[in-house]
Amino acid sequence: AQSVTQPDIHITVSEGASLELRCNYSYGATPYLFWYVQSPGQGLQLLLKYFSGDTLVQGIKGFEAEFKRSQSSFNLRKPSVHWSDAAEYFCAVSSGGGADGLTFGKGTHLIIQP
Amino acid sequence: NAGVMQNPRHLVRRRGQEARLRCSPVKGHSHVYWYRQLPEEGLKFMVYLQKENIIDESGMPKERFSAEFPKEGPSILRIQQVVRGDSAAYFCASSPSEGLVQETQYFGPGTRLLVL
């Protein structure tokens, strides 16, 4: 069975500083990987996805993620965070690329310090 | 373009009552997914439906929960005889109908169910 681990429950970053959110997955074949963001009381918005090809994926809002098969990781990065980035971030994996149910991590709560 | 719509946004039920959650997918999408998010948890997959068919219900509790996606109208997640443990946020997502592997799921704003 596939699984996703987000080791950090909370992360606090100063505004303007760089950010890296960790995600490790467990899946036997090549996974399809996603990062979603959830603002309080809202639904999930897709930041980026990896299906194949270039292992460095660019997303919306200045985010990027790198797929590292050797480390079973798909960490999310942003060079300079803004106060509006404060939210809950979820990493997810699918075996069917989205044509089946996603398996989510428990999320990382990002706090931005002024 | 309207995104995925869910209603109600908030629902309060007493133990033993029925809860009915509705999801209207993005126009043109014929795949619908339901997820449940418990407090401080990630989303858990419940069921995947196409029009008039349940494709995968491996995440659905065996009792009291059912889902449908009729030919016309929204998808419905129905919870009978609710218990306090059913209190959660329920999210619906939809994806296009082309059947391609590389499909993105678009999420609705969720329904927050509170069972008293």
mmCIF file of C-alpha atoms in Angstrom:
data_model
loop_
_atom_site.group_PDB
_atom_site.id
_atom_site.type_symbol
_atom_site.label_atom_id
_atom_site.label_comp_id
_atom_site.label_asym_id
_atom_site.label_seq_id
_atom_site.Cartn_x
_atom_site.Cartn_y
_atom_site.Cartn_z
ATOM 1 C CA ALA A 1 0.000 0.000 0.000
ATOM 2 C CA GLN A 2 1.177 3.485 -0.731
ATOM 3 C CA SER A 3 1.800 5.984 2.046
ATOM 4 C CA VAL A 4 3.028 9.525 2.523
ATOM 5 C CA THR A 5 4.992 10.944 5.432
ATOM 6 C CA GLN A 6 5.337 14.618 6.180
ATOM 7 C CA PRO A 7 7.774 14.653 9.116
ATOM 8 C CA ASP A 8 7.160 18.238 10.173
ATOM 9 C CA ILE A 9 3.794 19.009 11.752
ATOM 10 C CA HIS A 10 4.585 22.718 12.151
ATOM 11 C CA ILE A 11 7.218 24.921 10.552
ATOM 12 C CA THR A 12 7.851 28.570 11.355
ATOM 13 C CA VAL A 13 9.668 30.741 8.827
ATOM 14 C CA SER A 14 10.394 34.442 8.758
ATOM 15 C CA GLU A 15 8.877 36.434 5.943
ATOM 16 C CA GLY A 16 11.345 36.654 3.079
ATOM 17 C CA ALA A 17 13.240 33.554 4.156
ATOM 18 C CA SER A 18 13.474 30.371 2.123
ATOM 19 C CA LEU A 19 11.242 27.394 2.751
ATOM 20 C CA GLU A 20 11.511 23.646 2.371
ATOM 21 C CA LEU A 21 8.707 21.267 3.324
ATOM 22 C CA ARG A 22 9.577 17.605 3.424
ATOM 23 C CA CYS A 23 7.614 14.749 1.929
ATOM 24 C CA ASN A 24 8.552 11.084 1.768
ATOM 25 C CA TYR A 25 6.467 8.481 0.048
ATOM 26 C CA SER A 26 6.273 4.736 -0.065
ATOM 27 C CA TYR A 27 5.176 3.161 -3.303
ATOM 28 C CA GLY A 28 6.497 0.244 -5.326
ATOM 29 C CA ALA A 29 6.378 1.733 -8.791
ATOM 30 C CA THR A 30 6.818 5.218 -10.174
ATOM 31 C CA PRO A 31 4.478 7.411 -8.190
ATOM 32 C CA TYR A 32 2.429 10.370 -9.249
ATOM 33 C CA LEU A 33 3.076 13.122 -6.712
ATOM 34 C CA PHE A 34 1.200 16.249 -5.760
ATOM 35 C CA TRP A 35 1.417 19.198 -3.401
ATOM 36 C CA TYR A 36 -1.774 20.919 -2.296
ATOM 37 C CA VAL A 37 -2.288 23.968 -0.089
ATOM 38 C CA GLN A 38 -5.242 24.520 2.207
ATOM 39 C CA SER A 39 -6.056 27.876 3.749
ATOM 40 C CA PRO A 40 -8.158 27.883 6.938
ATOM 41 C CA GLY A 41 -11.740 26.845 6.276
ATOM 42 C CA GLN A 42 -11.054 26.380 2.583
ATOM 43 C CA GLY A 43 -10.666 23.552 0.131
ATOM 44 C CA LEU A 44 -7.416 22.353 -1.388
ATOM 45 C CA GLN A 45 -5.616 24.103 -4.189
ATOM 46 C CA LEU A 46 -3.107 22.268 -6.354
ATOM 47 C CA LEU A 47 0.373 23.829 -6.216
ATOM 48 C CA LEU A 48 2.176 21.412 -8.511
ATOM 49 C CA LYS A 49 2.373 17.825 -9.637
ATOM 50 C CA TYR A 50 4.933 15.333 -10.890
ATOM 51 C CA PHE A 51 4.043 12.597 -13.336
ATOM 52 C CA SER A 52 7.218 12.028 -15.338
ATOM 53 C CA GLY A 53 10.089 13.802 -17.053
ATOM 54 C CA ASP A 54 12.050 16.599 -15.451
ATOM 55 C CA THR A 55 12.393 15.880 -11.745
ATOM 56 C CA LEU A 56 12.275 19.577 -10.839
ATOM 57 C CA VAL A 57 8.703 20.755 -11.114
ATOM 58 C CA GLN A 58 7.563 24.360 -11.127
ATOM 59 C CA GLY A 59 4.213 25.280 -9.650
ATOM 60 C CA ILE A 60 2.050 28.258 -8.902
ATOM 61 C CA LYS A 61 2.827 31.035 -6.424
ATOM 62 C CA GLY A 62 6.580 30.594 -6.873
ATOM 63 C CA PHE A 63 6.736 27.060 -5.483
ATOM 64 C CA GLU A 64 8.823 24.224 -6.866
ATOM 65 C CA ALA A 65 9.413 20.618 -5.878
ATOM 66 C CA GLU A 66 12.060 18.065 -6.687
ATOM 67 C CA PHE A 67 11.411 14.362 -7.127
ATOM 68 C CA LYS A 68 14.289 12.233 -5.825
ATOM 69 C CA ARG A 69 13.669 8.580 -6.466
ATOM 70 C CA SER A 70 16.739 7.439 -4.503
ATOM 71 C CA GLN A 71 15.413 9.177 -1.399
ATOM 72 C CA SER A 72 11.701 8.555 -2.055
ATOM 73 C CA SER A 73 11.193 12.248 -1.525
ATOM 74 C CA PHE A 74 9.274 15.099 -3.115
ATOM 75 C CA ASN A 75 10.192 18.181 -1.094
ATOM 76 C CA LEU A 76 8.476 21.500 -1.692
ATOM 77 C CA ARG A 77 10.552 24.687 -1.831
ATOM 78 C CA LYS A 78 10.129 28.406 -2.164
ATOM 79 C CA PRO A 79 13.036 30.868 -2.215
ATOM 80 C CA SER A 80 11.252 33.677 -0.368
ATOM 81 C CA VAL A 81 8.004 33.255 1.543
ATOM 82 C CA HIS A 82 5.276 35.832 1.894
ATOM 83 C CA TRP A 83 2.855 36.237 4.804
ATOM 84 C CA SER A 84 0.076 34.987 2.522
ATOM 85 C CA ASP A 85 1.824 31.606 2.288
ATOM 86 C CA ALA A 86 0.733 30.756 5.823
ATOM 87 C CA ALA A 87 -1.469 27.682 5.394
ATOM 88 C CA GLU A 88 -1.568 23.903 5.646
ATOM 89 C CA TYR A 89 0.409 22.031 3.018
ATOM 90 C CA PHE A 90 -0.359 18.489 1.961
ATOM 91 C CA CYS A 91 1.736 16.094 -0.056
ATOM 92 C CA ALA A 92 -0.150 13.331 -1.867
ATOM 93 C CA VAL A 93 0.639 10.284 -3.963
ATOM 94 C CA SER A 94 -1.365 8.336 -6.497
ATOM 95 C CA SER A 95 -0.725 5.208 -8.450
ATOM 96 C CA GLY A 96 -3.085 6.217 -11.245
ATOM 97 C CA GLY A 97 -2.013 9.800 -11.816
ATOM 98 C CA GLY A 98 -5.221 11.215 -10.467
ATOM 99 C CA ALA A 99 -7.655 8.755 -11.984
ATOM 100 C CA ASP A 100 -7.944 7.094 -8.596
ATOM 101 C CA GLY A 101 -7.968 8.160 -4.983
ATOM 102 C CA LEU A 102 -5.080 10.179 -3.646
ATOM 103 C CA THR A 103 -3.190 9.184 -0.501
ATOM 104 C CA PHE A 104 -2.365 12.243 1.564
ATOM 105 C CA GLY A 105 0.185 12.973 4.243
ATOM 106 C CA LYS A 106 -0.996 14.498 7.498
ATOM 107 C CA GLY A 107 0.072 17.939 6.446
ATOM 108 C CA THR A 108 2.550 20.602 7.542
ATOM 109 C CA HIS A 109 1.261 23.783 9.118
ATOM 110 C CA LEU A 110 3.325 26.744 7.913
ATOM 111 C CA ILE A 111 3.573 29.798 10.143
ATOM 112 C CA ILE A 112 5.106 32.999 8.826
ATOM 113 C CA GLN A 113 6.810 35.342 11.264
ATOM 114 C CA PRO A 114 6.926 39.046 10.398
ATOM 115 C CA ASN B 1 -16.013 28.777 -14.860
ATOM 116 C CA ALA B 2 -17.452 27.527 -11.632
ATOM 117 C CA GLY B 3 -15.258 25.181 -9.668
ATOM 118 C CA VAL B 4 -16.405 22.264 -7.569
ATOM 119 C CA MET B 5 -19.359 23.289 -5.454
ATOM 120 C CA GLN B 6 -20.366 21.673 -2.217
ATOM 121 C CA ASN B 7 -23.356 22.302 -0.026
ATOM 122 C CA PRO B 8 -24.051 22.839 2.653
ATOM 123 C CA ARG B 9 -20.776 24.330 3.825
ATOM 124 C CA HIS B 10 -21.663 23.579 7.429
ATOM 125 C CA LEU B 11 -24.057 20.934 8.704
ATOM 126 C CA VAL B 12 -25.080 20.194 12.263
ATOM 127 C CA ARG B 13 -26.814 16.943 13.092
ATOM 128 C CA ARG B 14 -27.795 15.155 16.269
ATOM 129 C CA ARG B 15 -26.745 11.578 16.847
ATOM 130 C CA GLY B 16 -28.977 9.194 14.927
ATOM 131 C CA GLN B 17 -29.996 11.657 12.229
ATOM 132 C CA GLU B 18 -29.074 11.451 8.571
ATOM 133 C CA ALA B 19 -26.571 13.714 6.849
ATOM 134 C CA ARG B 20 -26.713 14.409 3.146
ATOM 135 C CA LEU B 21 -23.752 16.141 1.501
ATOM 136 C CA ARG B 22 -23.912 17.385 -2.065
ATOM 137 C CA CYS B 23 -21.193 17.913 -4.627
ATOM 138 C CA SER B 24 -21.497 19.491 -8.051
ATOM 139 C CA PRO B 25 -18.322 18.823 -10.065
ATOM 140 C CA VAL B 26 -16.647 21.195 -12.438
ATOM 141 C CA LYS B 27 -18.771 21.495 -15.568
ATOM 142 C CA GLY B 28 -17.825 18.710 -17.936
ATOM 143 C CA HIS B 29 -16.164 16.549 -15.297
ATOM 144 C CA SER B 30 -17.651 13.100 -14.851
ATOM 145 C CA HIS B 31 -15.313 11.707 -12.193
ATOM 146 C CA VAL B 32 -16.050 12.516 -8.551
ATOM 147 C CA TYR B 33 -14.086 11.630 -5.426
ATOM 148 C CA TRP B 34 -15.027 11.997 -1.779
ATOM 149 C CA TYR B 35 -12.507 12.456 1.021
ATOM 150 C CA ARG B 36 -12.838 12.860 4.767
ATOM 151 C CA GLN B 37 -10.588 15.019 6.913
ATOM 152 C CA LEU B 38 -10.607 14.436 10.648
ATOM 153 C CA PRO B 39 -9.219 17.150 12.937
ATOM 154 C CA GLU B 40 -5.428 17.436 12.739
ATOM 155 C CA GLU B 41 -5.338 14.766 10.024
ATOM 156 C CA GLY B 42 -4.791 14.635 6.308
ATOM 157 C CA LEU B 43 -7.501 13.740 3.875
ATOM 158 C CA LYS B 44 -8.560 10.119 3.604
ATOM 159 C CA PHE B 45 -9.955 8.769 0.358
ATOM 160 C CA MET B 46 -13.469 7.376 0.660
ATOM 161 C CA VAL B 47 -14.984 6.695 -2.738
ATOM 162 C CA TYR B 48 -14.505 7.308 -6.458
ATOM 163 C CA LEU B 49 -17.511 7.535 -8.737
ATOM 164 C CA GLN B 50 -18.263 8.086 -12.362
ATOM 165 C CA LYS B 51 -21.706 8.877 -13.651
ATOM 166 C CA GLU B 52 -24.054 6.159 -12.338
ATOM 167 C CA ASN B 53 -21.140 3.925 -11.301
ATOM 168 C CA ILE B 54 -19.094 3.382 -8.174
ATOM 169 C CA ILE B 55 -15.547 2.697 -9.328
ATOM 170 C CA ASP B 56 -13.714 2.350 -6.021
ATOM 171 C CA GLU B 57 -15.275 2.413 -2.567
ATOM 172 C CA SER B 58 -12.350 0.913 -0.699
ATOM 173 C CA GLY B 59 -12.208 3.841 1.713
ATOM 174 C CA MET B 60 -15.873 3.877 2.639
ATOM 175 C CA PRO B 61 -16.941 2.591 6.048
ATOM 176 C CA LYS B 62 -18.888 -0.612 5.582
ATOM 177 C CA GLU B 63 -22.010 0.606 7.342
ATOM 178 C CA ARG B 64 -24.105 3.783 7.312
ATOM 179 C CA PHE B 65 -22.195 5.456 4.469
ATOM 180 C CA SER B 66 -23.270 5.474 0.842
ATOM 181 C CA ALA B 67 -22.528 7.566 -2.215
ATOM 182 C CA GLU B 68 -24.096 8.083 -5.580
ATOM 183 C CA PHE B 69 -23.486 10.139 -8.698
ATOM 184 C CA PRO B 70 -26.618 10.035 -10.826
ATOM 185 C CA LYS B 71 -26.844 10.778 -14.506
ATOM 186 C CA GLU B 72 -28.411 14.123 -13.673
ATOM 187 C CA GLY B 73 -27.689 16.209 -10.635
ATOM 188 C CA PRO B 74 -24.980 16.356 -8.002
ATOM 189 C CA SER B 75 -23.124 13.573 -6.297
ATOM 190 C CA ILE B 76 -24.506 12.755 -2.861
ATOM 191 C CA LEU B 77 -22.652 11.382 0.140
ATOM 192 C CA ARG B 78 -25.165 10.037 2.616
ATOM 193 C CA ILE B 79 -24.440 9.170 6.215
ATOM 194 C CA GLN B 80 -27.203 7.412 8.088
ATOM 195 C CA GLN B 81 -27.579 7.390 11.875
ATOM 196 C CA VAL B 82 -24.662 9.728 12.409
ATOM 197 C CA VAL B 83 -22.393 9.354 15.433
ATOM 198 C CA ARG B 84 -20.012 11.865 16.996
ATOM 199 C CA GLY B 85 -17.062 10.204 15.279
ATOM 200 C CA ASP B 86 -18.511 11.235 11.927
ATOM 201 C CA SER B 87 -17.739 14.875 12.747
ATOM 202 C CA ALA B 88 -15.230 15.920 10.126
ATOM 203 C CA ALA B 89 -14.732 17.947 6.987
ATOM 204 C CA TYR B 90 -15.873 16.133 3.855
ATOM 205 C CA PHE B 91 -14.287 17.180 0.596
ATOM 206 C CA CYS B 92 -15.358 16.421 -2.903
ATOM 207 C CA ALA B 93 -13.034 16.539 -5.899
ATOM 208 C CA SER B 94 -13.666 16.133 -9.599
ATOM 209 C CA SER B 95 -11.543 15.364 -12.628
ATOM 210 C CA PRO B 96 -12.163 15.389 -16.376
ATOM 211 C CA SER B 97 -13.749 12.560 -18.273
ATOM 212 C CA GLU B 98 -11.143 11.885 -20.926
ATOM 213 C CA GLY B 99 -9.775 8.945 -19.002
ATOM 214 C CA LEU B 100 -6.198 10.102 -19.330
ATOM 215 C CA VAL B 101 -3.724 9.096 -16.700
ATOM 216 C CA GLN B 102 -2.493 12.617 -16.127
ATOM 217 C CA GLU B 103 -5.608 14.086 -14.592
ATOM 218 C CA THR B 104 -5.741 16.594 -11.794
ATOM 219 C CA GLN B 105 -8.349 16.462 -9.076
ATOM 220 C CA TYR B 106 -9.991 19.792 -8.326
ATOM 221 C CA PHE B 107 -11.294 20.146 -4.810
ATOM 222 C CA GLY B 108 -14.376 21.834 -3.477
ATOM 223 C CA PRO B 109 -14.487 23.979 -0.306
ATOM 224 C CA GLY B 110 -15.759 21.092 1.807
ATOM 225 C CA THR B 111 -18.698 20.462 4.110
ATOM 226 C CA ARG B 112 -17.995 20.682 7.839
ATOM 227 C CA LEU B 113 -20.195 18.175 9.620
ATOM 228 C CA LEU B 114 -20.715 18.495 13.342
ATOM 229 C CA VAL B 115 -22.579 15.773 15.188
ATOM 230 C CA LEU B 116 -23.945 16.766 18.575
#
